[in-house]
């Protein structure tokens, strides 16, 4: 695994056992980058450690909520109003127009309860809001899109195996 600074590495090593202890079988880690995945209900959150300057890091947890939704003024207004109510994190829209929920904390000062609150808040809010948004504005829950992508990948692998 490649780290961009010592603080990023230290933060990863600090939170690795916490993530495994707090989320157990619902957490996975990537081998190539300092990132974890947590699944709760229909939501999947990614918790990544990024460098912040030369001597610190941040822990950012993001869950995609809905993909392929029509970004109407009504939906945008709803997301902004909901952001005003949130204690931890906020909704956002990525470059592809997908709705996500994200919260970031400082790595050097993070303790176990803060990390649990941050990650849990993101994944639980995504799990709550994905059905609500799809029902009212359409689109697809992010977890369903991941399943569709996985199934397409498996079918392509099977087809490649059958032709070789």
Coordinates of C-alpha atoms in Angstrom, one line a residue:
X1 CA 0.0 0.0 0.0
X2 CA 1.3 3.4 -0.9
X3 CA 1.0 6.4 1.5
X4 CA 1.6 10.0 0.6
X5 CA 2.9 11.0 4.0
X6 CA 3.6 9.5 7.4
X7 CA 0.5 10.9 8.9
X8 CA -1.7 9.2 6.4
X9 CA 0.0 5.9 7.2
X10 CA -0.2 6.5 10.9
X11 CA -3.9 7.3 10.7
X12 CA -4.6 4.2 8.6
X13 CA -2.7 2.0 11.1
X14 CA -4.6 3.6 14.0
X15 CA -8.1 3.1 12.6
X16 CA -7.6 -0.3 11.0
X17 CA -8.3 -2.3 14.2
X18 CA -11.1 0.1 15.2
X19 CA -12.9 -0.3 11.9
X20 CA -12.6 -4.1 12.1
X21 CA -13.8 -4.1 15.8
X22 CA -16.7 -1.7 15.2
X23 CA -18.1 -3.0 11.9
X24 CA -16.9 -6.6 12.0
X25 CA -18.1 -8.6 9.0
X26 CA -19.6 -5.5 7.4
X27 CA -16.2 -3.9 6.8
X28 CA -13.7 -4.7 4.0
X29 CA -10.4 -3.0 3.2
X30 CA -8.7 -2.4 -0.1
X31 CA -5.2 -3.7 -0.5
X32 CA -3.8 -1.0 -2.9
X33 CA -5.1 2.2 -1.2
X34 CA -5.9 3.3 2.4
X35 CA -9.7 2.8 2.2
X36 CA -12.4 0.7 3.8
X37 CA -15.9 -0.2 2.7
X38 CA -18.8 -0.6 5.1
X39 CA -22.2 -2.0 4.2
X40 CA -25.4 -1.4 6.2
X41 CA -28.8 -2.3 4.7
X42 CA -28.9 -0.9 1.1
X43 CA -26.0 1.5 1.7
X44 CA -22.3 1.1 1.0
X45 CA -19.9 3.7 2.4
X46 CA -16.2 4.1 1.6
X47 CA -13.9 5.5 4.3
X48 CA -10.7 6.8 2.9
X49 CA -7.6 8.4 4.5
X50 CA -6.1 11.3 2.6
X51 CA -3.1 13.4 3.3
X52 CA -3.7 16.9 4.5
X53 CA -0.6 18.9 3.9
X54 CA 2.8 17.4 4.9
X55 CA 2.0 16.3 8.4
X56 CA -1.6 15.4 8.9
X57 CA -4.5 13.5 7.3
X58 CA -8.2 13.4 7.0
X59 CA -10.7 10.5 7.2
X60 CA -13.5 11.0 4.7
X61 CA -16.5 8.7 4.5
X62 CA -18.7 8.9 1.5
X63 CA -21.7 6.9 0.5
X64 CA -23.4 7.1 -2.9
X65 CA -27.1 7.4 -2.3
X66 CA -28.7 7.6 -5.7
X67 CA -27.4 7.3 -9.3
X68 CA -29.1 8.3 -12.5
X69 CA -31.6 10.6 -10.9
X70 CA -33.0 13.7 -12.7
X71 CA -31.5 16.7 -10.8
X72 CA -34.6 18.8 -10.6
X73 CA -34.8 22.1 -8.8
X74 CA -37.2 20.3 -6.3
X75 CA -34.6 17.6 -5.5
X76 CA -31.8 20.2 -5.2
X77 CA -34.0 22.2 -2.8
X78 CA -34.8 19.1 -0.8
X79 CA -31.1 18.1 -0.5
X80 CA -30.1 21.6 0.6
X81 CA -32.8 21.8 3.2
X82 CA -31.8 18.4 4.5
X83 CA -28.2 19.5 4.8
X84 CA -29.4 22.3 7.1
X85 CA -30.8 19.6 9.4
X86 CA -27.8 17.3 9.4
X87 CA -25.5 17.2 12.5
X88 CA -22.8 15.2 10.7
X89 CA -22.1 15.4 7.0
X90 CA -23.9 16.7 3.9
X91 CA -25.4 15.7 0.6
X92 CA -23.5 16.5 -2.5
X93 CA -23.6 15.8 -6.3
X94 CA -20.5 14.4 -8.1
X95 CA -19.4 15.2 -11.6
X96 CA -21.7 12.4 -13.0
X97 CA -24.7 13.9 -11.3
X98 CA -24.9 11.1 -8.6
X99 CA -26.1 12.0 -5.1
X100 CA -23.8 11.2 -2.2
X101 CA -23.5 11.8 1.5
X102 CA -20.1 12.6 3.0
X103 CA -18.5 13.5 6.3
X104 CA -14.8 14.2 7.0
X105 CA -12.8 14.4 10.2
X106 CA -9.1 15.2 11.0
X107 CA -7.0 12.1 11.2
X108 CA -4.5 13.2 13.9
X109 CA -7.1 14.1 16.4
X110 CA -9.6 11.3 15.7
X111 CA -10.5 8.9 18.4
X112 CA -12.6 5.7 18.2
X113 CA -16.0 7.2 19.2
X114 CA -15.6 10.1 16.7
X115 CA -14.7 7.6 13.9
X116 CA -17.7 5.4 14.8
X117 CA -20.1 8.4 14.8
X118 CA -18.7 9.7 11.5
X119 CA -18.9 6.4 9.6
X120 CA -22.2 5.3 11.1
X121 CA -23.8 8.6 10.4
X122 CA -22.9 8.5 6.7
X123 CA -23.9 4.9 6.1
X124 CA -27.2 5.1 8.1
X125 CA -28.2 8.4 6.4
X126 CA -27.5 6.9 3.0
X127 CA -29.5 3.8 3.9
X128 CA -32.5 6.0 5.1
X129 CA -32.5 8.5 2.2
X130 CA -31.8 6.2 -0.8
X131 CA -35.4 4.7 -0.9
X132 CA -37.0 8.1 -0.1
X133 CA -35.2 9.8 -3.0
X134 CA -35.8 7.0 -5.5
X135 CA -39.5 6.8 -4.6
X136 CA -40.0 10.6 -5.1
X137 CA -37.5 11.6 -7.8
X138 CA -36.5 8.3 -9.5
X139 CA -33.0 7.1 -10.2
X140 CA -31.5 4.0 -8.7
X141 CA -30.1 3.2 -5.3
X142 CA -26.3 3.2 -5.5
X143 CA -26.2 -0.3 -4.1
X144 CA -28.5 -1.6 -6.9
X145 CA -26.2 0.0 -9.5
X146 CA -23.2 -1.8 -7.9
X147 CA -25.1 -5.1 -8.0
X148 CA -26.0 -4.5 -11.7
X149 CA -22.3 -3.7 -12.5
X150 CA -21.1 -6.8 -10.6
X151 CA -23.6 -9.0 -12.5
X152 CA -22.6 -7.5 -15.8
X153 CA -18.9 -8.1 -14.9
X154 CA -19.7 -11.7 -14.0
X155 CA -21.6 -12.3 -17.2
X156 CA -18.7 -10.9 -19.2
X157 CA -16.2 -13.1 -17.4
X158 CA -18.4 -16.2 -18.0
X159 CA -18.8 -15.3 -21.7
X160 CA -15.0 -14.8 -22.0
X161 CA -14.4 -18.2 -20.4
X162 CA -16.9 -19.8 -22.8
X163 CA -15.1 -18.5 -25.8
X164 CA -11.6 -19.3 -24.8

